[in-house]
Amino acid sequence: YSFEEENKKINKTVVYFLGITKNKKTTTPKNFQAEIPKIKWANYKSTNKLLTHKEAKKILQQANEYLITRPAE
């Protein structure tokens, strides 16, 4: 997506990663801290309330549907 800041067009790419963890550690791994300074665990309903962009909500819904319907490990 793009936006304007100080009369300059800024292009930004957002990448989403879906992962599974057995550990709810709430600190960002050192090799990701420059890009992700803070992380937060939230359930589907809380996350949906936090998101403000329509496309992000759509991606969250698709990820939730995948997690609900995927085969058990």
C-alpha angles and dihedrals in degrees: 000000000000138000139173125252123174090350091304125116110235119199117203133184119206120202122192123203124196115205143162124224137180091204123066093202107164101206124092114246110253094246090059101041096098091057100030111033095173136019131194133193114225135163122242096267094048092045092051089055091049095053117087103180120083093221092051090053090050091052091048090052091050092049091049092050090050093050092048095049102036119112116264116259 
